[in-house]
Coordinates of C-alpha atoms and ligand atoms in Angstrom, one line a residue:
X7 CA 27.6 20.0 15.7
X8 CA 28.6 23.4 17.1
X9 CA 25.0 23.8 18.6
X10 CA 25.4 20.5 20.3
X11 CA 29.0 21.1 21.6
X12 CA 27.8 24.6 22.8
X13 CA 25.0 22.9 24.9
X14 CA 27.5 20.6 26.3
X15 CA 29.7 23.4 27.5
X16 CA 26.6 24.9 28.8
X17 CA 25.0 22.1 30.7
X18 CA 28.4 21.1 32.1
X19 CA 29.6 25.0 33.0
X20 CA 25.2 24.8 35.1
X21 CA 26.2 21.5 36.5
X22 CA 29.9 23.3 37.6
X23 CA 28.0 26.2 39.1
X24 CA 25.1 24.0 40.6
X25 CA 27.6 21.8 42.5
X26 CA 29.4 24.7 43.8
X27 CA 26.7 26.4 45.7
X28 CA 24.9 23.0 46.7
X29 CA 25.8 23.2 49.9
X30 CA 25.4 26.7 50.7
X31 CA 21.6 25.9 50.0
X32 CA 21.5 22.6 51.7
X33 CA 23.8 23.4 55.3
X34 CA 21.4 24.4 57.7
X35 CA 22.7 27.8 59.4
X36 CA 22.9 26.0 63.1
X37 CA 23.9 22.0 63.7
X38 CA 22.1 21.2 67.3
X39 CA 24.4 18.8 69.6
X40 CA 23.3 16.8 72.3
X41 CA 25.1 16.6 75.5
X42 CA 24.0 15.3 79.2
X43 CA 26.1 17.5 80.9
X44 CA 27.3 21.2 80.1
X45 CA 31.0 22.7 79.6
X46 CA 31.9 22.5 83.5
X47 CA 31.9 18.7 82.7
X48 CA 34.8 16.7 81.1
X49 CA 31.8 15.7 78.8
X50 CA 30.7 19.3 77.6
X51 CA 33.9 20.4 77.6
X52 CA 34.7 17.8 74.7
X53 CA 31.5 18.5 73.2
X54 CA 32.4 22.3 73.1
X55 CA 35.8 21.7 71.9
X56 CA 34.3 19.5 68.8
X57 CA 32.2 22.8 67.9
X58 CA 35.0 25.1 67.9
X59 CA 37.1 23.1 65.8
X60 CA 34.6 22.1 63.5
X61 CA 33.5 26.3 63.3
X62 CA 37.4 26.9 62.9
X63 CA 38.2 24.2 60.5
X64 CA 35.3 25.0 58.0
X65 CA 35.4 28.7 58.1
X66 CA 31.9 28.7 59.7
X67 CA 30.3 26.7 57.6
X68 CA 29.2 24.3 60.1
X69 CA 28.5 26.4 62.9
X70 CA 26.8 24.2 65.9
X71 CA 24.9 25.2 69.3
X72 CA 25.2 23.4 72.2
X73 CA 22.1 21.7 73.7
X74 CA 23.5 20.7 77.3
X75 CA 20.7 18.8 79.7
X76 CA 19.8 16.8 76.8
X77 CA 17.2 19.5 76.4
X78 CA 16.2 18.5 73.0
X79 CA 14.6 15.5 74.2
X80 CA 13.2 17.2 77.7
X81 CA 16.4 16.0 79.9
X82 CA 15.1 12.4 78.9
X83 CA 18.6 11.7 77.8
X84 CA 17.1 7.5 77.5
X85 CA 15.4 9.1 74.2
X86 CA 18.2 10.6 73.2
X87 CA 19.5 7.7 70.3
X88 CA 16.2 8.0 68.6
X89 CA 16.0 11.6 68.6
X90 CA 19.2 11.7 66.9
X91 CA 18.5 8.5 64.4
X92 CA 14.5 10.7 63.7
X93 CA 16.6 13.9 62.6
X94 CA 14.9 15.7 66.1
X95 CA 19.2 15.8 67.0
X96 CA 21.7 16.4 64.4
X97 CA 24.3 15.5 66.6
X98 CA 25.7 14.4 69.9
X99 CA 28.0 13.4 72.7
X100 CA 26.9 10.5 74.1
X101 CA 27.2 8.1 76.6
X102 CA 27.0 4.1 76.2
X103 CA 24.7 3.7 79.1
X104 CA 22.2 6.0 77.3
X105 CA 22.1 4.2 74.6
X106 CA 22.3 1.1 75.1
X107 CA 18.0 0.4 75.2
X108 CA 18.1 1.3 71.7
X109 CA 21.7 -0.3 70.7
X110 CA 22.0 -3.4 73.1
X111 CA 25.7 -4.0 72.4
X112 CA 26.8 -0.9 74.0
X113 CA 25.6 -2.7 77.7
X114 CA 28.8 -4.0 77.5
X115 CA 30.7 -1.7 79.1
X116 CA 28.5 -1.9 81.4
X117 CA 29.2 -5.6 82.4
X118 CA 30.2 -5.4 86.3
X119 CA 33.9 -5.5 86.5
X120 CA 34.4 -6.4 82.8
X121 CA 37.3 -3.2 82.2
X122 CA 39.9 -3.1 85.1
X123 CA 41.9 -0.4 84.3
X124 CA 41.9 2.6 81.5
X125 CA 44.1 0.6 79.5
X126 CA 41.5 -2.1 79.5
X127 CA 39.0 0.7 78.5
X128 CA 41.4 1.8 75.7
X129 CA 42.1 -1.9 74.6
X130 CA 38.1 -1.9 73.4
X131 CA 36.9 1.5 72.2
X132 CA 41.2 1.8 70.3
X133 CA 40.6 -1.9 69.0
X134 CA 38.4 -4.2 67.0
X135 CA 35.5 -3.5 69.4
X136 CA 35.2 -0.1 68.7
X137 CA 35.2 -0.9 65.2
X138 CA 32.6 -3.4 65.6
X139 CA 30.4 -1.6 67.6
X140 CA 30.7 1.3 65.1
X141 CA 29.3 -1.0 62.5
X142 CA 26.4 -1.6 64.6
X143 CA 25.7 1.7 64.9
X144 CA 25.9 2.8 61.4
X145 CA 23.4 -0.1 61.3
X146 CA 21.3 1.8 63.2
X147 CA 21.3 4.6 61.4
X148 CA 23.7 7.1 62.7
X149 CA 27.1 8.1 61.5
X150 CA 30.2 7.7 64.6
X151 CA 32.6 9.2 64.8
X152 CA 35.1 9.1 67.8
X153 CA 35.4 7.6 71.2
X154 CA 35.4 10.5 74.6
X155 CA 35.0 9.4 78.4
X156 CA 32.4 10.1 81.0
X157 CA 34.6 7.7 83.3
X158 CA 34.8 4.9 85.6
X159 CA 31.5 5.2 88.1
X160 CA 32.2 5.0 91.8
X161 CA 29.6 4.5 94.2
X162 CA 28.3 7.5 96.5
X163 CA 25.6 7.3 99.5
X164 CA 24.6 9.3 102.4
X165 CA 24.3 6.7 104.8
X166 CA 27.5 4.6 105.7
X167 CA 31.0 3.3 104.1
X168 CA 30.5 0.5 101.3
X169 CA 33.1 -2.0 101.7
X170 CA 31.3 -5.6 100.9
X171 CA 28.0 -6.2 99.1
X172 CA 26.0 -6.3 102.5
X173 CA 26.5 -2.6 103.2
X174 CA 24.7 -2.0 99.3
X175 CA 21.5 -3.6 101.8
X176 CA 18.2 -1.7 101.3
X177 CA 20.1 1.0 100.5
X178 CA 18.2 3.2 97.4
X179 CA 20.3 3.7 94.4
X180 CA 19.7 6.1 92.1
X181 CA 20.5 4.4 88.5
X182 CA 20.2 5.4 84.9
X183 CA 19.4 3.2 81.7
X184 CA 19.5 0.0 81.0
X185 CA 17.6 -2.8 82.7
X186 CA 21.3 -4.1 83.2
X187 CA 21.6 -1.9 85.7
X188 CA 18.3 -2.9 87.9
X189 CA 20.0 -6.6 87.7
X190 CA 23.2 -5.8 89.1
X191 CA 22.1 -3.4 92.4
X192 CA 19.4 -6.4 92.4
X193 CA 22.2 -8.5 93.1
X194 CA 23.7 -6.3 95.1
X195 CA 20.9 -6.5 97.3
X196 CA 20.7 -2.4 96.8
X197 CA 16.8 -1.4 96.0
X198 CA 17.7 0.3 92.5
X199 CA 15.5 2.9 91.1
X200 CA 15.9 4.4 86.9
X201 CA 15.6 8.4 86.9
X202 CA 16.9 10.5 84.8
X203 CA 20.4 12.8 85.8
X204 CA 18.0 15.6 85.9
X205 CA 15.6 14.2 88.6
X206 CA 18.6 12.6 89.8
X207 CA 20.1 15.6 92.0
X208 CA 16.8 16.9 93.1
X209 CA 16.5 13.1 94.7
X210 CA 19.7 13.4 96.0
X211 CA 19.4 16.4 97.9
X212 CA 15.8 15.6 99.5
X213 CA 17.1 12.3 100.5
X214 CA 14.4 10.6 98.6
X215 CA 17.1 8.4 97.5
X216 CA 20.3 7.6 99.5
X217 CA 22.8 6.8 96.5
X218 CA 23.9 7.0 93.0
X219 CA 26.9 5.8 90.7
X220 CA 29.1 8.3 88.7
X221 CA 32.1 9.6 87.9
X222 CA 34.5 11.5 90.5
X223 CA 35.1 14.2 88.3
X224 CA 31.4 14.1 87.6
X225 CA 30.8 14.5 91.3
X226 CA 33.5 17.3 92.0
X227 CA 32.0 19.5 89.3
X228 CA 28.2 18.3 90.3
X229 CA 29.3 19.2 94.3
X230 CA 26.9 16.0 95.0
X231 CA 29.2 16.4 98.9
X232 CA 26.3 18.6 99.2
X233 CA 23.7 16.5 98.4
X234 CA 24.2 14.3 101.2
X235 CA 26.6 11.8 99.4
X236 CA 29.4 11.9 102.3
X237 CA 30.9 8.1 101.7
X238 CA 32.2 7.3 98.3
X239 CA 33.7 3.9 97.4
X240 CA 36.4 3.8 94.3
X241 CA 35.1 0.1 93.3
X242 CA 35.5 0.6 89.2
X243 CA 32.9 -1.6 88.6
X244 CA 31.8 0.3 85.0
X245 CA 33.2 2.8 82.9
X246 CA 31.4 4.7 80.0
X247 CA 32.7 5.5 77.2
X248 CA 31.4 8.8 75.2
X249 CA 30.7 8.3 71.4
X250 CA 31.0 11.4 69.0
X251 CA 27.8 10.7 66.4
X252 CA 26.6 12.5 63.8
X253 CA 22.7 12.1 62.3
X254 CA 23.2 10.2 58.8
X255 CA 20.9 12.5 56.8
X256 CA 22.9 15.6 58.5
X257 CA 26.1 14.0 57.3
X258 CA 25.2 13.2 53.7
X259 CA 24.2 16.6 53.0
X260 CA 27.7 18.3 53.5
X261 CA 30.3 17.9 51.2
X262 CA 33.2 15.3 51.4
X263 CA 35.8 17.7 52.7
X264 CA 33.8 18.9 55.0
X265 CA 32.8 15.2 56.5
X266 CA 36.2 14.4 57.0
X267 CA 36.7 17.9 58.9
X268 CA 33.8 16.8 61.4
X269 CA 35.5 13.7 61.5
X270 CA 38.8 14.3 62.7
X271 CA 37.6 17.5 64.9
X272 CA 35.9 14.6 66.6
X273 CA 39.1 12.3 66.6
X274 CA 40.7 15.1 67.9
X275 CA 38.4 16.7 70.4
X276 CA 37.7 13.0 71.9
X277 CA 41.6 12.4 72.2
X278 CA 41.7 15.8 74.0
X279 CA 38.2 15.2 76.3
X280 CA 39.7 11.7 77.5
X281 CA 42.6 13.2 79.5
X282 CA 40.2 15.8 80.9
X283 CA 38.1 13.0 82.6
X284 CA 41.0 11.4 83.8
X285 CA 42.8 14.3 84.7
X286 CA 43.7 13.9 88.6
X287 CA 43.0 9.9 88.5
X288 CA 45.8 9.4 86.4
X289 CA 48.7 11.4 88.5
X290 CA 50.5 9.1 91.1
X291 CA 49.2 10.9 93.8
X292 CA 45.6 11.0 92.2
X293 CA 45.1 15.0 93.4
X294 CA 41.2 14.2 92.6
X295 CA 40.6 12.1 95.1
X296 CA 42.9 14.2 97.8
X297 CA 40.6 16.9 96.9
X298 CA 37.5 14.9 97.5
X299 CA 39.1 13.9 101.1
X300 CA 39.7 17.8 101.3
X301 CA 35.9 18.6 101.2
X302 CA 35.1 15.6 103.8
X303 CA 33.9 13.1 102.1
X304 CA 34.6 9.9 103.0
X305 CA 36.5 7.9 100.5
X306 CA 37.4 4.0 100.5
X307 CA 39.4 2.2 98.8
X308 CA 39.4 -2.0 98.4
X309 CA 41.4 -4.5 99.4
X310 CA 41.4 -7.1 96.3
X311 CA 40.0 -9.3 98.3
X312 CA 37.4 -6.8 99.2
X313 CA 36.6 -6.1 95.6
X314 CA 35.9 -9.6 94.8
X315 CA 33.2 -10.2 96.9
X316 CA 31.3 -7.6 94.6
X317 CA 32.7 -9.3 91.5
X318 CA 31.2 -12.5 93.1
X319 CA 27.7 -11.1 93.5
X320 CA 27.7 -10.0 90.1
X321 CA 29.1 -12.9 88.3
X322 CA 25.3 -13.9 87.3
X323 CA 24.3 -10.8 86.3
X324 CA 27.5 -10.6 83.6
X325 CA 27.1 -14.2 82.6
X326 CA 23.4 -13.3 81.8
X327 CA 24.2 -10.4 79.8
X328 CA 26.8 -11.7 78.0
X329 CA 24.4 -13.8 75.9
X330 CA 21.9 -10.5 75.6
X331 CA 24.6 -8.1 74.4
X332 CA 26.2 -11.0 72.1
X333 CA 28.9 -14.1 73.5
X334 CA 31.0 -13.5 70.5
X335 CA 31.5 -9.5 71.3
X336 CA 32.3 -9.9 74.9
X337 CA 34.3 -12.4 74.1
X338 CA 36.4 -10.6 71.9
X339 CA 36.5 -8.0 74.5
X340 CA 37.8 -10.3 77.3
X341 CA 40.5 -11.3 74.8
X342 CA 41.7 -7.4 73.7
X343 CA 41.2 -6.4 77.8
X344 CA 43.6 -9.8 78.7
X345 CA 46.2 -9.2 76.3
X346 CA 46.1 -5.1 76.4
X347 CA 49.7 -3.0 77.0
X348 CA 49.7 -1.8 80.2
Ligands
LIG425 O1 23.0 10.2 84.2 C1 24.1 9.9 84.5 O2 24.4 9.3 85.5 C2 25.2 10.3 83.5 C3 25.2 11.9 83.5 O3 26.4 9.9 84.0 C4 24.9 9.8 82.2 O4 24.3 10.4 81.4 C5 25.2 8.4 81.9

């Protein structure tokens, strides 16, 4: 009896001692995170604020490097989801557009003219939407964890003022992603072409194409006024959202506590990254855009009447996609957007 009762003691004073160094064996001693753009971006700065809280929060436990240019995956940031989902990430930053050929519910944020405002934005990734497309992507084998910005995506070009769907005519577009986006610069009657940000600027600047779509505080801190892209239109046709994810082997090897610190460094670091993109669109005076006048680029603005005509010449292309991304998720998303606080 004593013999038995000593072994117990013993077994369960190993199994004590076992669990309590577990995870000094099993953390790796650097977390690689994924990010399309570096800290002199909204996006990289949220990405860089993540680390450091994480780092703080755990006492260096969980210490993570940076990876900006989606390096990992040779600045094909389309490859990005299954690097992360094979282990080749162990985390990331990223963007819905990215994505969305691996995860085909995230196209819809990029539905033309879907989210008219950032409350509209907010109604989706804050509401049941975000939770459902979380769902999906545990589904697909990663673990998210909190919503950031890249922003609403404005259309630059070097050749004239866009203010109707004919001036989009022959002109070369540079676009990223999804085949969602070839459809709607089809319609358009733009002639869209898929490269990667990285080739992207190179393109820009040699004029081998004459336009792209992205955020203005993506263009500021790009300086893409010096890449020929002199007339910029504020149409707010898409928005993406950022998504804070976490690779689902990664995540099951640190402890509980330690989960729900990477969690809400997320939470907190995506709250925080969301008014950086939209810091000087949200002001009254929108100092962004005054700046953008500032360096002399050309910036219009449409009438409503204006803006539908490009909501017209989409219509087919969202009505398409609706059934491809799922009619019962976009419509919950129209609902959420119509009834959202403004
Ligand atoms: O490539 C782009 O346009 C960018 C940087 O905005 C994304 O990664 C979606």
């Amino acid at each position: 009896m004593k013999t038995r009762n000593f072994l117990k003691g013993a077994l369960a004073a190993i199994a004590l001692a076992a669990a309590t160094v577990a995870p000094a064996q099993t953390y790796k001693s650097e977390y690689k995170m994924s990010l399309v753009l570096g800290t002199a971006f909204p996006w990289g700065k949220g990405g860089e604020l993540w680390a450091e809280k994480v780092r703080e929060r755990t006492q260096g436990r969980i210490n993570i490097k940076l990876y900006p240019g989606t390096s990992l995956v040779q600045g094909d940031q389309t490859r990005e989801f299954s690097a992360l989902r094979q282990g080749v990430i162990d985390m990331a930053v990223g963007s819905t557009i990215n994505w969305s050929p691996q995860v085909r519910e995230l196209n819809l944020f990029s539905l033309p003219f879907l989210m008219p405002d950032f409350a509209a934005i907010d109604s989706l990734t804050q509401g049941d939407v975000g939770k459902q497309l979380f769902g999906t992507l545990e589904k697909a084998g990663v673990v998210p964890l909190a919503w950031g910005e890249n922003g609403y995506r404005e259309i630059s070009n070097s050749k004239h003022a866009i203010k109707s769907p004919a001036d989009l005519k022959g002109l070369k577009i540079r676009v990223v992603g999804s085949p969602l986006f070839l459809d709607t610069f089809t319609a358009l009657g733009a002639n869209p072409t898929q490269m990667s940000w990285a080739d992207a600027q190179p393109a820009l600047a040699s004029g081998a194409v004459d336009g792209q779509e992205n955020p203005l505080a993506l263009y500021q801190a790009a300086k893409l006024h010096t890449m020929a892209q002199k007339h910029l239109t504020l149409w707010g046709y898409i928005a993406d959202p950022l998504i804070f994810v976490v690779n689902r082997d990664v995540w099951n090897s640190w402890t509980p506590a330690d989960r729900e610190i990477v969690r809400q460094a997320a939470i907190d670091a995506g709250r925080e990254e969301i008014a950086i993109a939209r810091k000087g669109l949200v002001e009254a005076d929108r100092p962004l855009v005054k700046e953008l006048t500032g360096l002399g680029v050309t910036v219009t603005e449409l009438s409503p009447a204006e803006r539908d005509a490009f909501v017209k010449a989409t219509r087919p292309v969202y009505d398409k996609w609706k059934a491809t991304i799922g009619a019962d998720l976009v419509n919950t998303a129209e609902k959420a957007i119509a009834s959202r606080k403004k």
